PDB file of C-alpha atoms and ligand atoms in Angstrom:
ATOM      1  CA  MET A   1       5.659  -3.314  25.279  1.00  0.00           C
ATOM      2  CA  ASN A   2       4.692  -5.739  22.607  1.00  0.00           C
ATOM      3  CA  SER A   3       2.184  -3.826  20.533  1.00  0.00           C
ATOM      4  CA  GLU A   4       1.694  -4.172  16.795  1.00  0.00           C
ATOM      5  CA  SER A   5       2.272  -0.470  16.373  1.00  0.00           C
ATOM      6  CA  SER A   6       5.839  -0.683  17.616  1.00  0.00           C
ATOM      7  CA  LYS A   7       6.946  -2.621  14.539  1.00  0.00           C
ATOM      8  CA  PRO A   8      10.106  -1.191  13.072  1.00  0.00           C
ATOM      9  CA  THR A   9       9.445   1.077  10.130  1.00  0.00           C
ATOM     10  CA  SER A  10      12.731   0.218   8.438  1.00  0.00           C
ATOM     11  CA  ARG A  11      12.458  -1.300   4.995  1.00  0.00           C
ATOM     12  CA  PRO A  12      12.247  -5.085   4.890  1.00  0.00           C
ATOM     13  CA  ASP A  13      15.124  -7.066   3.503  1.00  0.00           C
ATOM     14  CA  LEU A  14      13.985  -7.272  -0.093  1.00  0.00           C
ATOM     15  CA  ILE A  15      16.156 -10.208  -1.061  1.00  0.00           C
ATOM     16  CA  GLU A  16      14.823 -12.155   1.891  1.00  0.00           C
ATOM     17  CA  ILE A  17      11.253 -11.392   0.843  1.00  0.00           C
ATOM     18  CA  ILE A  18      11.895 -12.894  -2.589  1.00  0.00           C
ATOM     19  CA  MET A  19      13.483 -16.009  -1.101  1.00  0.00           C
ATOM     20  CA  ASN A  20      10.812 -16.404   1.556  1.00  0.00           C
ATOM     21  CA  ARG A  21       8.236 -16.706  -1.215  1.00  0.00           C
ATOM     22  CA  GLY A  22      10.141 -19.643  -2.627  1.00  0.00           C
ATOM     23  CA  LEU A  23      11.683 -17.780  -5.562  1.00  0.00           C
ATOM     24  CA  ARG A  24      15.260 -17.751  -6.735  1.00  0.00           C
ATOM     25  CA  VAL A  25      16.826 -14.311  -6.605  1.00  0.00           C
ATOM     26  CA  THR A  26      17.754 -13.322 -10.144  1.00  0.00           C
ATOM     27  CA  GLY A  27      19.106  -9.982 -11.353  1.00  0.00           C
ATOM     28  CA  PRO A  28      15.829  -8.743 -12.863  1.00  0.00           C
ATOM     29  CA  ARG A  29      13.778  -9.862  -9.839  1.00  0.00           C
ATOM     30  CA  ARG A  30      16.086  -8.006  -7.473  1.00  0.00           C
ATOM     31  CA  LEU A  31      16.126  -4.915  -9.709  1.00  0.00           C
ATOM     32  CA  ILE A  32      12.357  -4.776 -10.019  1.00  0.00           C
ATOM     33  CA  VAL A  33      11.735  -5.300  -6.304  1.00  0.00           C
ATOM     34  CA  GLU A  34      14.306  -2.632  -5.414  1.00  0.00           C
ATOM     35  CA  HIS A  35      12.748  -0.292  -7.930  1.00  0.00           C
ATOM     36  CA  LEU A  36       9.266  -0.833  -6.478  1.00  0.00           C
ATOM     37  CA  ASN A  37      10.657  -0.151  -3.033  1.00  0.00           C
ATOM     38  CA  SER A  38      11.991   3.264  -4.061  1.00  0.00           C
ATOM     39  CA  LYS A  39       8.653   5.092  -4.104  1.00  0.00           C
ATOM     40  CA  ASP A  40       5.434   4.578  -2.155  1.00  0.00           C
ATOM     41  CA  THR A  41       3.265   5.429  -5.132  1.00  0.00           C
ATOM     42  CA  GLY A  42       3.869   2.114  -6.809  1.00  0.00           C
ATOM     43  CA  PHE A  43       4.623   2.060 -10.519  1.00  0.00           C
ATOM     44  CA  THR A  44       2.805   1.324 -13.734  1.00  0.00           C
ATOM     45  CA  ALA A  45       4.362  -1.360 -15.914  1.00  0.00           C
ATOM     46  CA  ASP A  46       5.500   1.379 -18.309  1.00  0.00           C
ATOM     47  CA  GLU A  47       7.194   3.287 -15.509  1.00  0.00           C
ATOM     48  CA  ILE A  48       9.018   0.144 -14.431  1.00  0.00           C
ATOM     49  CA  ARG A  49      10.198  -0.435 -17.990  1.00  0.00           C
ATOM     50  CA  SER A  50      11.470   3.095 -18.471  1.00  0.00           C
ATOM     51  CA  GLY A  51      13.082   3.072 -15.017  1.00  0.00           C
ATOM     52  CA  LEU A  52      14.947  -0.145 -15.766  1.00  0.00           C
ATOM     53  CA  PRO A  53      16.230   0.153 -19.338  1.00  0.00           C
ATOM     54  CA  ALA A  54      18.608  -2.760 -18.802  1.00  0.00           C
ATOM     55  CA  VAL A  55      15.706  -5.188 -18.364  1.00  0.00           C
ATOM     56  CA  SER A  56      13.832  -6.236 -21.487  1.00  0.00           C
ATOM     57  CA  ARG A  57      10.124  -5.596 -21.855  1.00  0.00           C
ATOM     58  CA  ALA A  58       9.367  -9.316 -21.928  1.00  0.00           C
ATOM     59  CA  THR A  59      11.398  -9.899 -18.775  1.00  0.00           C
ATOM     60  CA  VAL A  60       9.636  -7.058 -16.957  1.00  0.00           C
ATOM     61  CA  PHE A  61       6.212  -8.506 -17.737  1.00  0.00           C
ATOM     62  CA  ARG A  62       7.227 -12.075 -16.983  1.00  0.00           C
ATOM     63  CA  THR A  63       8.851 -11.022 -13.699  1.00  0.00           C
ATOM     64  CA  LEU A  64       5.858  -8.922 -12.629  1.00  0.00           C
ATOM     65  CA  LYS A  65       3.548 -11.878 -13.163  1.00  0.00           C
ATOM     66  CA  LEU A  66       5.824 -14.185 -11.236  1.00  0.00           C
ATOM     67  CA  LEU A  67       6.215 -11.746  -8.333  1.00  0.00           C
ATOM     68  CA  LEU A  68       2.433 -11.254  -8.276  1.00  0.00           C
ATOM     69  CA  ASP A  69       1.771 -14.985  -8.176  1.00  0.00           C
ATOM     70  CA  ALA A  70       4.254 -15.296  -5.311  1.00  0.00           C
ATOM     71  CA  ASP A  71       2.652 -12.411  -3.351  1.00  0.00           C
ATOM     72  CA  VAL A  72       5.837 -10.366  -3.399  1.00  0.00           C
ATOM     73  CA  ILE A  73       4.008  -7.506  -5.093  1.00  0.00           C
ATOM     74  CA  CYS A  74       0.423  -6.300  -5.513  1.00  0.00           C
ATOM     75  CA  ARG A  75      -1.398  -5.006  -8.556  1.00  0.00           C
ATOM     76  CA  VAL A  76      -3.607  -2.103  -7.577  1.00  0.00           C
ATOM     77  CA  ALA A  77      -6.491  -0.947  -9.780  1.00  0.00           C
ATOM     78  CA  THR A  78      -6.709   2.810 -10.276  1.00  0.00           C
ATOM     79  CA  VAL A  79      -9.411   5.197 -11.468  1.00  0.00           C
ATOM     80  CA  ASN A  80      -7.714   5.734 -14.828  1.00  0.00           C
ATOM     81  CA  GLY A  81      -7.625   1.994 -15.484  1.00  0.00           C
ATOM     82  CA  VAL A  82      -3.839   1.636 -15.512  1.00  0.00           C
ATOM     83  CA  PRO A  83      -2.849  -0.725 -12.702  1.00  0.00           C
ATOM     84  CA  ARG A  84       0.019   0.177 -10.397  1.00  0.00           C
ATOM     85  CA  TYR A  85       2.423  -2.359  -8.912  1.00  0.00           C
ATOM     86  CA  ALA A  86       3.624  -2.025  -5.326  1.00  0.00           C
ATOM     87  CA  LEU A  87       5.460  -4.197  -2.833  1.00  0.00           C
ATOM     88  CA  SER A  88       3.231  -6.419  -0.726  1.00  0.00           C
ATOM     89  CA  ARG A  89       3.464  -7.223   2.946  1.00  0.00           C
ATOM     90  CA  GLY A  90       2.324 -10.673   2.004  1.00  0.00           C
ATOM     91  CA  GLU A  91      -0.609 -11.019   4.375  1.00  0.00           C
ATOM     92  CA  HIS A  92      -4.112 -10.457   3.060  1.00  0.00           C
ATOM     93  CA  HIS A  93      -4.891  -6.756   2.846  1.00  0.00           C
ATOM     94  CA  HIS A  94      -6.758  -4.096   0.910  1.00  0.00           C
ATOM     95  CA  HIS A  95      -5.543  -0.961  -0.802  1.00  0.00           C
ATOM     96  CA  THR A  96      -6.033   2.738  -0.870  1.00  0.00           C
ATOM     97  CA  VAL A  97      -4.814   4.699  -3.859  1.00  0.00           C
ATOM     98  CA  CYS A  98      -4.738   8.486  -3.952  1.00  0.00           C
ATOM     99  CA  ILE A  99      -6.401   9.912  -7.057  1.00  0.00           C
ATOM    100  CA  ARG A 100      -4.087  12.928  -6.943  1.00  0.00           C
ATOM    101  CA  CYS A 101      -0.576  11.667  -6.093  1.00  0.00           C
ATOM    102  CA  ASP A 102      -1.007   7.925  -6.845  1.00  0.00           C
ATOM    103  CA  LYS A 103       0.282   6.937  -3.412  1.00  0.00           C
ATOM    104  CA  VAL A 104      -0.666   3.345  -2.643  1.00  0.00           C
ATOM    105  CA  GLY A 105      -1.500   2.325   0.923  1.00  0.00           C
ATOM    106  CA  GLU A 106      -2.395  -0.975   2.548  1.00  0.00           C
ATOM    107  CA  PHE A 107      -4.959  -1.603   5.220  1.00  0.00           C
ATOM    108  CA  LYS A 108      -6.596  -4.659   6.756  1.00  0.00           C
ATOM    109  CA  ALA A 109     -10.007  -3.786   8.208  1.00  0.00           C
ATOM    110  CA  SER A 110     -11.083  -7.261   9.283  1.00  0.00           C
ATOM    111  CA  MET A 111     -14.656  -5.970   9.277  1.00  0.00           C
ATOM    112  CA  ILE A 112     -14.530  -6.246   5.496  1.00  0.00           C
ATOM    113  CA  GLU A 113     -13.973 -10.002   5.734  1.00  0.00           C
ATOM    114  CA  ARG A 114     -16.981 -10.339   8.053  1.00  0.00           C
ATOM    115  CA  LEU A 115     -19.082  -8.212   5.729  1.00  0.00           C
ATOM    116  CA  LEU A 116     -18.174 -10.424   2.786  1.00  0.00           C
ATOM    117  CA  ASP A 117     -19.165 -13.506   4.793  1.00  0.00           C
ATOM    118  CA  THR A 118     -22.615 -12.029   5.210  1.00  0.00           C
ATOM    119  CA  LEU A 119     -22.796 -11.417   1.446  1.00  0.00           C
ATOM    120  CA  ASN A 120     -22.048 -15.041   0.621  1.00  0.00           C
ATOM    121  CA  PRO A 121     -25.728 -16.065   0.269  1.00  0.00           C
ATOM    122  CA  GLU A 122     -26.222 -13.313  -2.344  1.00  0.00           C
ATOM    123  CA  ILE A 123     -23.461 -14.640  -4.547  1.00  0.00           C
ATOM    124  CA  PRO A 124     -24.120 -17.508  -6.961  1.00  0.00           C
ATOM    125  CA  GLY A 125     -21.064 -19.538  -6.047  1.00  0.00           C
ATOM    126  CA  GLN A 126     -18.325 -19.592  -3.494  1.00  0.00           C
ATOM    127  CA  ILE A 127     -16.177 -16.515  -2.871  1.00  0.00           C
ATOM    128  CA  VAL A 128     -12.548 -17.608  -3.123  1.00  0.00           C
ATOM    129  CA  GLY A 129     -10.864 -14.222  -3.054  1.00  0.00           C
ATOM    130  CA  HIS A 130     -11.322 -10.498  -3.507  1.00  0.00           C
ATOM    131  CA  ASN A 131      -9.485  -7.297  -4.252  1.00  0.00           C
ATOM    132  CA  ILE A 132     -10.632  -4.060  -2.697  1.00  0.00           C
ATOM    133  CA  GLU A 133      -9.262  -0.657  -3.577  1.00  0.00           C
ATOM    134  CA  PHE A 134     -10.478   2.560  -2.077  1.00  0.00           C
ATOM    135  CA  HIS A 135      -9.781   5.565  -4.243  1.00  0.00           C
ATOM    136  CA  ILE A 136      -8.985   8.397  -1.875  1.00  0.00           C
ATOM    137  CA  ILE A 137      -7.575  11.892  -1.657  1.00  0.00           C
ATOM    138  CA  CYS A 138      -4.793  11.188   0.795  1.00  0.00           C
ATOM    139  CA  SER A 139      -4.141  13.325   3.857  1.00  0.00           C
ATOM    140  CA  ASP A 140      -1.116  14.929   2.177  1.00  0.00           C
ATOM    141  CA  CYS A 141      -3.171  15.964  -0.851  1.00  0.00           C
ATOM    142  CA  ILE A 142      -6.288  17.014   1.007  1.00  0.00           C
ATOM    143  CA  ASN A 143      -4.431  19.849   2.734  1.00  0.00           C
ATOM    144  CA  VAL A 144      -3.040  21.349  -0.453  1.00  0.00           C
TER     145      VAL A 144
HETATM  146 ZN1   ZN B 201      -0.711  -4.554  -1.380  1.00  0.00          ZN
HETATM  147 ZN1   ZN B 202      -2.198  12.006  -2.372  1.00  0.00          ZN
HETATM  148 ZN1   ZN B 203     -10.138  -8.729   2.425  1.00  0.00          ZN
END
């Protein structure tokens, strides 16, 4: 038994994730990462600020940018235009976001990468990255 699907579902060691991305672990970084880990819907920047009153607004925004640049977290576009921040697994992936409950999911779908390769000739330049979000009604919400 060595299948991908038998990966443990336990939460990753958050401190280790920060360090593995080459960042020093500071109080605000740890607080924000732990906060993001507490719900699978991700958070808007405002929700992070109100959830962490001890961290200043400027520090929240600076830390979010830093964690984004280091691939510790993802910024997910939503239908209402307010991005949500969620923990990242680090490897390249795409997102689903539920339009009803805001739950953020990750998926890979390597077919998307092949599809984008075939689009390359249509694009006036070289594709160097992409973000893909599917706006869904998740399986929990669809049955309500
Ligand atoms: Zn992500
Ligand atoms: Zn949902
Ligand atoms: Zn992709």
